[in-house]
Short mmCIF file of C-alpha atoms in Angstrom, two decimals:
data_model
loop_
_atom_site.label_atom_id
_atom_site.label_comp_id
_atom_site.label_asym_id
_atom_site.label_seq_id
_atom_site.Cartn_x
_atom_site.Cartn_y
_atom_site.Cartn_z
CA MET A 130 0.50 0.56 -0.09
CA LYS A 131 1.52 3.39 -1.39
CA TYR A 132 0.48 6.94 0.31
CA ILE A 133 -0.13 10.29 -1.72
CA SER A 134 -0.74 13.58 -0.91
CA THR A 135 -4.42 15.81 -1.85
CA ARG A 136 -2.28 17.93 -3.14
CA GLY A 137 -0.07 15.81 -5.87
CA ASN A 138 2.68 17.47 -4.67
CA ILE A 139 4.67 13.51 -3.74
CA ALA A 140 5.93 11.12 -4.55
CA PRO A 141 3.98 8.44 -3.44
CA ILE A 142 5.55 6.76 0.29
CA GLY A 143 4.61 3.66 2.44
CA PHE A 144 3.27 3.14 5.43
CA LYS A 145 5.43 3.58 8.13
CA GLU A 146 7.14 6.85 6.37
CA ALA A 147 3.22 8.80 5.81
CA VAL A 148 2.86 8.08 9.88
CA MET A 149 6.67 9.38 10.35
CA MET A 150 5.93 12.25 7.75
CA GLY A 151 2.14 13.33 9.57
CA LEU A 152 1.68 16.97 7.12
CA ALA A 153 2.42 16.22 3.56
CA THR A 154 5.58 18.07 2.54
CA ASP A 155 3.61 19.74 0.22
CA GLY A 156 0.51 20.73 2.58
CA GLY A 157 -1.55 18.18 1.60
CA LEU A 158 -3.48 15.41 3.40
CA ILE A 159 -1.44 11.52 3.69
CA LEU A 160 -4.17 9.16 2.03
CA PRO A 161 -4.09 6.16 0.11
CA GLU A 162 -3.46 5.46 -2.97
CA SER A 163 -6.75 3.33 -3.33
CA ILE A 164 -9.11 1.99 -0.71
CA PRO A 165 -9.49 -2.33 -0.46
CA GLN A 166 -12.01 -2.59 -0.89
CA ILE A 167 -14.12 -5.12 1.36
CA ALA A 168 -15.67 -8.40 -0.01
CA PRO A 169 -19.44 -9.46 1.91
CA GLU A 170 -18.56 -12.79 3.28
CA THR A 171 -15.65 -11.13 4.62
CA LEU A 172 -17.62 -8.06 6.45
CA ALA A 173 -19.63 -11.35 7.52
CA ALA A 174 -16.62 -13.33 9.21
CA TRP A 175 -15.02 -10.20 10.49
CA ALA A 176 -18.38 -9.06 12.13
CA LYS A 177 -18.51 -10.53 15.30
CA LEU A 178 -14.32 -10.85 15.62
CA PRO A 179 -12.67 -9.18 19.07
CA TYR A 180 -11.88 -5.67 18.79
CA ARG A 181 -8.20 -5.95 18.52
CA GLU A 182 -8.37 -9.03 16.04
CA LEU A 183 -10.27 -6.63 13.95
CA ALA A 184 -7.98 -4.47 14.84
CA PHE A 185 -5.44 -6.35 12.96
CA ASN A 186 -7.69 -7.43 9.54
CA ILE A 187 -8.15 -3.91 8.69
CA ILE A 188 -4.89 -1.67 9.79
CA SER A 189 -2.63 -5.25 8.20
CA LEU A 190 -4.80 -3.60 4.34
CA PHE A 191 -2.78 -0.03 5.10
CA ALA A 192 0.41 -0.93 7.29
CA THR A 193 2.32 -3.57 4.52
CA ASP A 194 5.02 -2.46 5.54
CA ILE A 195 4.89 -3.14 9.23
CA PRO A 196 6.09 -7.01 9.82
CA ALA A 197 2.19 -8.68 11.09
CA ALA A 198 3.80 -9.92 14.02
CA ASP A 199 4.54 -6.92 15.22
CA LEU A 200 1.87 -4.93 13.56
CA LYS A 201 -0.25 -7.99 15.96
CA ALA A 202 1.86 -6.98 18.88
CA LEU A 203 1.38 -3.07 18.58
CA ILE A 204 -2.33 -3.27 18.31
CA ASP A 205 -2.95 -5.50 21.74
CA ARG A 206 -0.54 -3.20 23.56
CA SER A 207 -1.91 -0.22 22.47
CA TYR A 208 -5.44 -1.73 23.03
CA GLY A 209 -4.58 -3.64 26.75
CA SER A 210 -4.70 0.02 28.26
CA PHE A 211 -8.36 -0.06 27.56
CA GLU A 212 -10.13 -0.73 30.97
CA HIS A 213 -12.91 -1.96 29.09
CA GLN A 214 -13.01 -6.07 27.11
CA GLU A 215 -14.86 -4.91 24.42
CA THR A 216 -12.81 -2.00 23.93
CA THR A 217 -15.76 -0.06 22.41
CA PRO A 218 -18.64 -1.22 23.59
CA LEU A 219 -22.04 -0.48 22.32
CA VAL A 220 -24.93 -0.31 24.67
CA LYS A 221 -28.62 0.25 23.67
CA LYS A 222 -30.64 3.31 25.08
CA ASP A 223 -33.69 5.00 23.89
CA GLY A 224 -34.34 3.82 20.89
CA VAL A 225 -30.65 4.23 19.87
CA TYR A 226 -27.27 2.61 19.89
CA ILE A 227 -23.76 4.01 21.67
CA LEU A 228 -20.90 3.59 21.08
CA GLU A 229 -18.56 4.52 23.65
CA LEU A 230 -15.62 5.30 22.87
CA PHE A 231 -14.27 7.03 26.13
CA HIS A 232 -12.50 3.21 27.91
CA GLY A 233 -9.04 4.29 26.98
CA PRO A 234 -6.50 6.02 29.56
CA THR A 235 -7.84 10.02 28.74
CA LEU A 236 -12.00 8.88 28.43
CA ALA A 237 -11.88 10.19 24.51
CA PHE A 238 -12.37 9.03 21.93
CA LYS A 239 -8.89 9.86 20.91
CA ASP A 240 -7.70 7.36 23.21
CA VAL A 241 -8.46 4.75 20.34
CA ALA A 242 -6.14 6.53 17.79
CA LEU A 243 -3.79 8.20 19.71
CA GLN A 244 -2.68 4.74 21.87
CA LEU A 245 -2.14 3.22 18.58
CA LEU A 246 0.50 6.19 17.27
CA GLY A 247 2.33 6.21 20.11
CA ASN A 248 3.23 2.43 20.30
CA LEU A 249 3.83 3.45 16.14
CA PHE A 250 6.06 6.59 17.15
CA GLU A 251 8.56 4.99 19.61
CA TYR A 252 8.51 1.97 17.08
CA LEU A 253 9.30 3.55 14.22
CA LEU A 254 11.92 5.39 15.96
CA LYS A 255 13.28 2.89 17.40
CA GLU A 256 14.27 1.73 14.06
CA ARG A 257 15.37 4.56 12.78
CA GLY A 258 17.28 5.66 15.24
CA GLU A 259 15.91 8.93 15.82
CA LYS A 260 14.13 11.22 18.16
CA MET A 261 11.22 13.40 17.33
CA ASN A 262 9.94 16.18 18.48
CA ILE A 263 5.09 16.06 18.44
CA LEU A 264 3.73 19.63 17.78
CA GLY A 265 -0.21 19.71 18.01
CA ALA A 266 -3.20 21.38 19.02
CA THR A 267 -5.92 20.96 20.97
CA SER A 268 -9.58 21.44 21.47
CA GLY A 269 -9.57 19.69 24.67
CA ASP A 270 -9.19 15.97 24.24
CA THR A 271 -6.49 15.32 21.82
CA GLY A 272 -3.76 16.78 24.11
CA SER A 273 -4.52 14.22 27.10
CA ALA A 274 -5.21 11.34 24.67
CA ALA A 275 -1.32 12.49 22.50
CA ILE A 276 0.63 13.11 26.38
CA ALA A 277 -1.00 9.57 27.75
CA GLY A 278 0.03 7.90 24.32
CA VAL A 279 3.62 8.56 24.04
CA ARG A 280 4.06 10.69 28.14
CA GLY A 281 7.57 8.10 29.22
CA LYS A 282 8.49 7.12 25.76
CA GLU A 283 11.68 6.75 24.53
CA ASN A 284 13.18 9.33 21.37
CA ILE A 285 9.70 11.44 21.85
CA ASN A 286 9.04 14.87 23.11
CA ILE A 287 5.49 16.79 23.20
CA PHE A 288 4.59 19.81 22.50
CA ILE A 289 1.03 20.43 22.82
CA LEU A 290 -1.12 23.88 21.60
CA HIS A 291 -4.62 24.48 23.78
CA PRO A 292 -6.45 28.02 24.05
CA HIS A 293 -6.43 28.84 27.92
CA LEU A 294 -9.33 28.92 29.33
CA LYS A 295 -11.56 27.39 26.92
CA THR A 296 -11.02 23.48 27.76
CA SER A 297 -12.84 22.54 30.01
CA PRO A 298 -11.13 22.37 33.76
CA ILE A 299 -10.36 18.50 34.31
CA GLN A 300 -8.68 18.81 30.13
CA ALA A 301 -7.10 21.60 31.20
CA LEU A 302 -5.76 19.48 34.58
CA GLN A 303 -5.36 16.10 32.14
CA MET A 304 -2.66 17.69 30.01
CA THR A 305 -0.87 19.99 32.21
CA SER A 306 -0.36 17.35 34.95
CA VAL A 307 1.37 14.74 33.39
CA LEU A 308 4.87 16.34 34.50
CA ASP A 309 6.86 14.10 32.88
CA ALA A 310 10.14 16.25 31.66
CA ASN A 311 9.45 14.47 27.71
CA VAL A 312 5.99 16.60 27.68
CA HIS A 313 5.39 20.48 27.41
CA ASN A 314 2.05 22.14 27.75
CA ILE A 315 1.54 24.97 26.17
CA ALA A 316 -1.81 26.99 26.72
CA VAL A 317 -2.58 29.81 23.70
CA GLU A 318 -4.20 32.91 24.78
CA GLY A 319 -6.77 32.45 21.29
CA THR A 320 -9.32 29.93 19.87
CA PHE A 321 -7.89 26.27 19.15
CA ASP A 322 -8.18 27.91 15.53
CA ASP A 323 -4.89 30.03 16.11
CA CYS A 324 -3.40 26.67 17.98
CA GLN A 325 -4.14 24.98 15.25
CA ASN A 326 -2.71 27.75 12.75
CA ILE A 327 0.11 27.95 15.07
CA VAL A 328 0.68 24.18 14.70
CA LYS A 329 0.03 23.76 10.48
CA THR A 330 2.97 27.41 9.52
CA LEU A 331 5.18 25.82 11.93
CA PHE A 332 5.15 22.17 9.69
CA ASN A 333 4.75 24.24 6.42
CA ASP A 334 8.12 25.94 7.89
CA LEU A 335 10.15 22.99 6.07
CA GLU A 336 13.98 23.64 7.27
CA PHE A 337 12.69 24.28 10.88
CA LYS A 338 10.38 21.13 10.43
CA LYS A 339 13.03 18.93 9.29
CA GLU A 340 15.90 20.13 11.77
CA TYR A 341 13.64 19.68 14.73
CA ALA A 342 12.56 16.12 13.28
CA LEU A 343 8.63 17.60 14.02
CA GLY A 344 6.20 14.68 14.19
CA ALA A 345 2.21 15.19 14.17
CA VAL A 346 -0.74 13.66 16.69
CA ASN A 347 -3.58 16.12 15.50
CA SER A 348 -5.95 13.95 12.91
CA ILE A 349 -4.30 14.89 9.74
CA ASN A 350 -1.67 12.13 10.48
CA TRP A 351 -3.04 9.44 8.70
CA ALA A 352 -2.57 6.64 11.26
CA ARG A 353 -5.12 8.22 13.23
CA VAL A 354 -8.30 8.54 10.74
CA LEU A 355 -7.25 4.21 9.72
CA ALA A 356 -7.14 3.70 14.18
CA GLN A 357 -10.78 5.23 14.00
CA VAL A 358 -12.01 3.55 10.62
CA VAL A 359 -11.84 -0.07 13.10
CA TYR A 360 -14.79 1.27 15.39
CA TYR A 361 -17.18 1.10 12.49
CA PHE A 362 -16.84 -2.25 11.57
CA TYR A 363 -17.29 -3.35 15.36
CA ALA A 364 -20.18 -1.07 15.78
CA TRP A 365 -21.76 -2.51 13.20
CA GLY A 366 -21.21 -6.54 13.86
CA ARG A 367 -22.72 -5.77 17.64
CA LEU A 368 -25.93 -5.03 16.05
CA PRO A 369 -28.91 -7.53 16.61
CA GLU A 370 -28.84 -7.62 12.43
CA GLN A 371 -25.82 -6.67 10.45
CA GLY A 372 -27.57 -4.59 7.48
CA LYS A 373 -28.05 -0.77 6.73
CA VAL A 374 -26.86 1.09 9.50
CA VAL A 375 -26.92 5.47 10.25
CA PHE A 376 -24.09 6.98 12.26
CA SER A 377 -24.76 10.16 14.52
CA VAL A 378 -21.15 11.61 15.02
CA PRO A 379 -21.08 14.68 16.18
CA THR A 380 -17.45 16.54 15.15
CA GLY A 381 -15.99 19.44 14.82
CA ASN A 382 -12.46 19.09 12.52
CA PHE A 383 -14.04 15.93 10.04
CA GLY A 384 -12.08 13.41 11.93
CA ASP A 385 -14.01 10.87 12.74
CA ILE A 386 -16.60 10.87 10.65
CA PHE A 387 -13.58 10.50 7.58
CA ALA A 388 -13.62 7.53 9.37
CA GLY A 389 -17.06 6.70 8.89
CA TYR A 390 -17.07 7.73 4.87
CA LEU A 391 -13.37 5.58 4.34
CA ALA A 392 -15.48 2.71 6.63
CA LYS A 393 -18.24 3.06 3.87
CA ARG A 394 -16.08 3.46 0.90
CA MET A 395 -14.58 -0.33 2.08
CA GLY A 396 -17.62 -1.68 1.99
CA LEU A 397 -19.50 -1.09 5.36
CA PRO A 398 -23.35 -0.34 4.72
CA ILE A 399 -23.40 3.25 5.85
CA GLU A 400 -26.80 4.29 4.77
CA LYS A 401 -26.04 8.17 6.34
CA LEU A 402 -23.29 9.54 7.70
CA LEU A 403 -25.09 12.61 10.11
CA LEU A 404 -22.57 15.48 10.37
CA ALA A 405 -23.52 16.47 14.15
CA THR A 406 -22.58 20.29 15.07
CA ASN A 407 -23.14 22.55 17.86
CA GLU A 408 -23.06 26.71 17.05
CA ASN A 409 -19.89 26.00 14.96
CA ASN A 410 -21.62 24.51 12.72
CA ILE A 411 -19.21 25.56 9.52
CA LEU A 412 -19.42 21.74 8.75
CA ALA A 413 -23.50 21.59 8.19
CA ARG A 414 -23.33 24.68 6.73
CA PHE A 415 -21.15 23.20 4.03
CA VAL A 416 -23.38 19.45 4.25
CA GLN A 417 -27.12 21.59 3.84
CA SER A 418 -25.82 24.04 0.66
CA GLY A 419 -22.08 23.79 0.09
CA ASP A 420 -21.44 27.04 2.46
CA TYR A 421 -18.01 26.49 3.73
CA SER A 422 -17.49 30.27 4.69
CA LEU A 423 -15.83 30.49 7.66
CA GLY A 424 -17.50 32.74 10.73
CA GLN A 425 -16.30 33.58 14.46
CA VAL A 426 -15.91 30.71 17.11
CA VAL A 427 -18.45 30.86 19.78
CA GLN A 428 -17.78 29.38 23.30
CA THR A 429 -20.15 26.25 24.29
CA VAL A 430 -20.23 23.52 26.35
CA SER A 431 -19.16 20.90 23.87
CA PRO A 432 -15.77 23.03 23.71
CA SER A 433 -14.34 19.83 21.46
CA MET A 434 -16.52 21.44 18.73
CA ASP A 435 -15.81 25.11 19.12
CA ILE A 436 -13.57 25.44 15.55
CA GLN A 437 -14.05 27.08 12.49
CA LEU A 438 -11.16 25.17 10.14
CA ALA A 439 -12.23 21.49 9.85
CA SER A 440 -8.70 20.32 9.28
CA ASN A 441 -9.39 16.68 7.97
CA LEU A 442 -12.30 17.82 5.03
CA GLU A 443 -9.54 18.38 2.65
CA ARG A 444 -9.41 14.31 2.76
CA TYR A 445 -13.48 14.05 2.29
CA LEU A 446 -12.76 17.10 -0.74
CA TYR A 447 -10.15 15.17 -2.27
CA TYR A 448 -13.17 12.26 -3.23
CA LEU A 449 -15.44 14.81 -3.16
CA PHE A 450 -13.24 16.56 -6.57
CA ASN A 451 -12.51 13.12 -7.74
CA GLU A 452 -9.21 12.84 -7.01
CA SER A 453 -8.06 16.04 -8.42
CA ALA A 454 -5.23 17.25 -6.74
CA GLU A 455 -5.07 20.57 -8.58
CA ARG A 456 -9.51 20.88 -7.70
CA VAL A 457 -7.94 20.90 -4.12
CA ARG A 458 -4.90 23.31 -4.38
CA SER A 459 -7.26 26.05 -6.06
CA ALA A 460 -10.02 25.06 -3.08
CA PHE A 461 -6.93 26.10 0.03
CA ALA A 462 -6.21 28.86 -2.41
CA GLU A 463 -9.32 29.95 -2.45
CA LEU A 464 -10.58 29.66 1.61
CA GLN A 465 -7.07 31.64 2.29
CA GLN A 466 -7.62 34.53 -0.35
CA THR A 467 -11.81 34.76 0.30
CA GLY A 468 -12.24 32.61 3.97
CA LYS A 469 -14.50 30.52 1.53
CA ILE A 470 -14.77 27.63 -0.28
CA VAL A 471 -17.11 27.36 -3.80
CA PHE A 472 -19.02 24.70 -4.55
CA THR A 473 -20.89 23.46 -8.02
CA ALA A 474 -24.27 22.24 -7.32
CA GLU A 475 -23.34 18.68 -8.35
CA GLU A 476 -20.74 18.67 -5.41
CA VAL A 477 -23.18 19.81 -3.28
CA GLN A 478 -26.10 17.09 -4.68
CA ARG A 479 -22.79 14.65 -4.12
CA VAL A 480 -22.26 15.65 -0.83
CA HIS A 481 -26.55 15.32 0.35
CA SER A 482 -26.09 11.12 -1.36
CA GLU A 483 -23.91 10.83 1.39
CA PHE A 484 -24.22 13.04 4.64
CA LEU A 485 -27.56 14.35 6.54
CA SER A 486 -26.65 17.16 8.90
CA CYS A 487 -27.66 19.16 11.68
CA THR A 488 -27.16 22.49 14.25
CA VAL A 489 -27.51 21.87 18.08
CA ASN A 490 -27.02 24.87 20.32
CA GLU A 491 -26.47 24.84 23.96
CA ALA A 492 -29.66 25.30 25.68
CA MET A 493 -31.00 21.82 22.60
CA THR A 494 -27.11 19.99 24.17
CA LEU A 495 -27.72 21.41 27.92
CA GLU A 496 -32.16 19.98 27.00
CA THR A 497 -31.31 16.39 25.78
CA ILE A 498 -28.65 15.04 28.58
CA ALA A 499 -31.90 15.94 31.14
CA SER A 500 -34.38 14.41 28.94
CA PHE A 501 -32.03 11.56 28.51
CA ASN A 502 -31.00 10.74 32.17
CA LYS A 503 -34.91 11.13 32.67
CA GLU A 504 -36.08 8.87 30.30
CA THR A 505 -32.48 6.07 30.62
CA GLY A 506 -30.83 6.95 33.59
CA TYR A 507 -27.62 7.23 31.01
CA VAL A 508 -25.43 10.27 31.68
CA LEU A 509 -24.36 12.15 28.34
CA ASP A 510 -21.50 14.41 27.53
CA PRO A 511 -22.27 17.57 25.46
CA HIS A 512 -20.82 16.64 22.43
CA THR A 513 -22.27 13.10 22.96
CA ALA A 514 -25.82 14.91 23.37
CA VAL A 515 -25.17 16.40 20.14
CA GLY A 516 -25.26 13.61 18.35
CA VAL A 517 -28.27 12.08 19.76
CA ARG A 518 -30.12 14.85 19.34
CA GLY A 519 -29.27 14.98 15.71
CA ALA A 520 -30.45 10.93 15.33
CA LEU A 521 -33.56 11.99 17.39
CA GLU A 522 -34.87 14.38 15.19
CA CYS A 523 -32.95 13.80 11.88
CA VAL A 524 -33.29 9.54 11.82
CA LYS A 525 -36.63 9.23 14.22
CA GLY A 526 -37.23 5.61 14.43
CA HIS A 527 -34.74 4.04 12.39
CA PRO A 528 -33.90 0.31 13.20
CA ALA A 529 -30.21 0.65 13.40
CA VAL A 530 -28.59 4.16 14.16
CA VAL A 531 -25.14 4.18 15.86
CA CYS A 532 -24.75 7.54 18.40
CA LEU A 533 -20.87 7.92 18.30
CA ALA A 534 -20.30 8.82 22.56
CA THR A 535 -16.91 10.75 22.15
CA ALA A 536 -16.31 11.31 25.41
CA HIS A 537 -17.23 10.37 29.51
CA PRO A 538 -19.39 12.49 30.99
CA ALA A 539 -17.58 13.62 33.73
CA LYS A 540 -14.82 15.61 31.97
CA PHE A 541 -17.52 17.76 31.25
CA GLY A 542 -18.89 18.45 35.24
CA GLU A 543 -20.43 21.34 34.84
CA ALA A 544 -22.56 21.14 31.72
CA VAL A 545 -23.51 18.37 33.16
CA GLU A 546 -24.53 19.40 36.07
CA ARG A 547 -26.30 22.54 34.47
CA ALA A 548 -28.81 20.01 32.40
CA ILE A 549 -29.58 16.91 35.28
CA GLY A 550 -28.83 19.32 38.30
CA THR A 551 -25.79 16.93 39.58
CA PRO A 552 -22.01 16.17 37.54
CA ALA A 553 -22.03 12.70 36.55
CA PRO A 554 -19.58 11.11 39.21
CA LEU A 555 -16.38 11.23 38.43
CA PRO A 556 -13.94 8.29 37.80
CA PRO A 557 -11.12 7.27 40.62
CA GLN A 558 -8.29 8.71 37.91
CA LEU A 559 -10.22 12.49 37.36
CA ALA A 560 -10.56 12.02 40.85
CA ALA A 561 -7.24 11.68 41.84
CA LEU A 562 -6.64 14.53 39.41
CA GLN A 563 -7.23 17.05 42.07
CA GLY A 564 -4.71 19.20 43.22
CA LYS A 565 -2.12 17.98 41.44
CA GLU A 566 0.88 19.89 40.75
CA THR A 567 0.51 21.43 37.41
CA ARG A 568 2.95 22.47 34.32
CA CYS A 569 1.92 24.63 31.50
CA GLU A 570 3.62 27.76 29.43
CA ILE A 571 0.48 30.71 28.86
CA MET A 572 2.23 32.78 25.84
CA ALA A 573 0.75 34.40 22.60
CA ALA A 574 -0.51 33.37 19.93
CA ASP A 575 2.04 33.48 18.31
CA LYS A 576 4.25 31.17 16.16
CA GLU A 577 6.86 33.09 16.92
CA LEU A 578 7.17 32.71 20.19
CA VAL A 579 6.20 28.44 20.08
CA LYS A 580 9.00 28.01 17.67
CA ALA A 581 11.55 29.89 20.38
CA PHE A 582 10.06 27.42 23.53
CA VAL A 583 10.68 24.37 21.11
CA LYS A 584 13.92 25.10 20.48
CA ALA A 585 14.49 25.54 23.47
CA LYS A 586 13.13 22.47 25.09
CA ALA A 587 13.28 20.12 22.37
#
């Protein structure tokens, strides 16, 4: 399996190099040259496989340059850190299925990908005799999951940027209370988009990237998306009947839902992907009417979706534009110049054939947490509540609707308490964070300040 860039200006590379490159050197995102097609009989055989075995079957199709025994060991080690024996269990509540993706070390869906990516990095760096400085941006959960994936690992430093005072307090504590020498937290006085822009700018400084061996853990890294593809197949296999399914995905960055799109392209019988957003609804507007125009970021109770620039949308647009790298390049030049991308009527129609979308505001989010808890006794985190509300409104009555539960509700205790009157009980690993010593650098949204900090600490 070889990999290319959405912008068309890199020679095909192997999986191992794709993981290490992160962002393609031409500024694009990395994708496989072709998408493997899974035959119906193979799908049927996969339906009841244990999670780790299924993950090996899927990931091995894409990671063809890693020996099978090594890949299996990496997968086993990665998911051995999850507290639930099923890794991502499926539960049914109030007519919808909920895919619990929060049983990893930091209680967020990002662990599914970042436990694997951390182990991949350590494996590849040892093989190459190299060191790496990971640079990433987070709106909340990616940072702690990335840190958990690489803390204390050999040959790796990690630098994570988060928007100062714009994550939940627990999300901030999960990052800043990790005092391992190889972990560096930077609180940027700005938005997540400011953090992401700084990271992208530094990755595009090819001289700096090369000199300091920058690596990516954000969902711009192909291995992140690939790891997430697995749980779509797993959820489908756990349904009572393996027919057509709708997945409702709360998303701000388009990475998680793009993994679902890939699963569908591989042959999983997904009827529709429901894209659910909060007030920062640039992606919902894109799906509904082709309106991809940047607005102001609004702070909400679902902060991981408080995003305007969806960094993974470029991967989908590559396929929407019939794999035309030239069209991708011109679209993103247009976005940089005008703050929007214009789509043809035919392209908008194609988007409609793949996706549904809905916008769930803060009041609706809190009301959903409250009503769902009253009906079922189940506590939703605010991001999952956005996806559940979308499912209950847009595809009500469908026999197979799976809502992705992206975080444990205790990570957003204030929002849960506003909704149901009491905060979600703290699991032991979150309760233990209270009063812990923290370490973090607060700095202005200035790429030169971040660059200087990386140089000093690398």
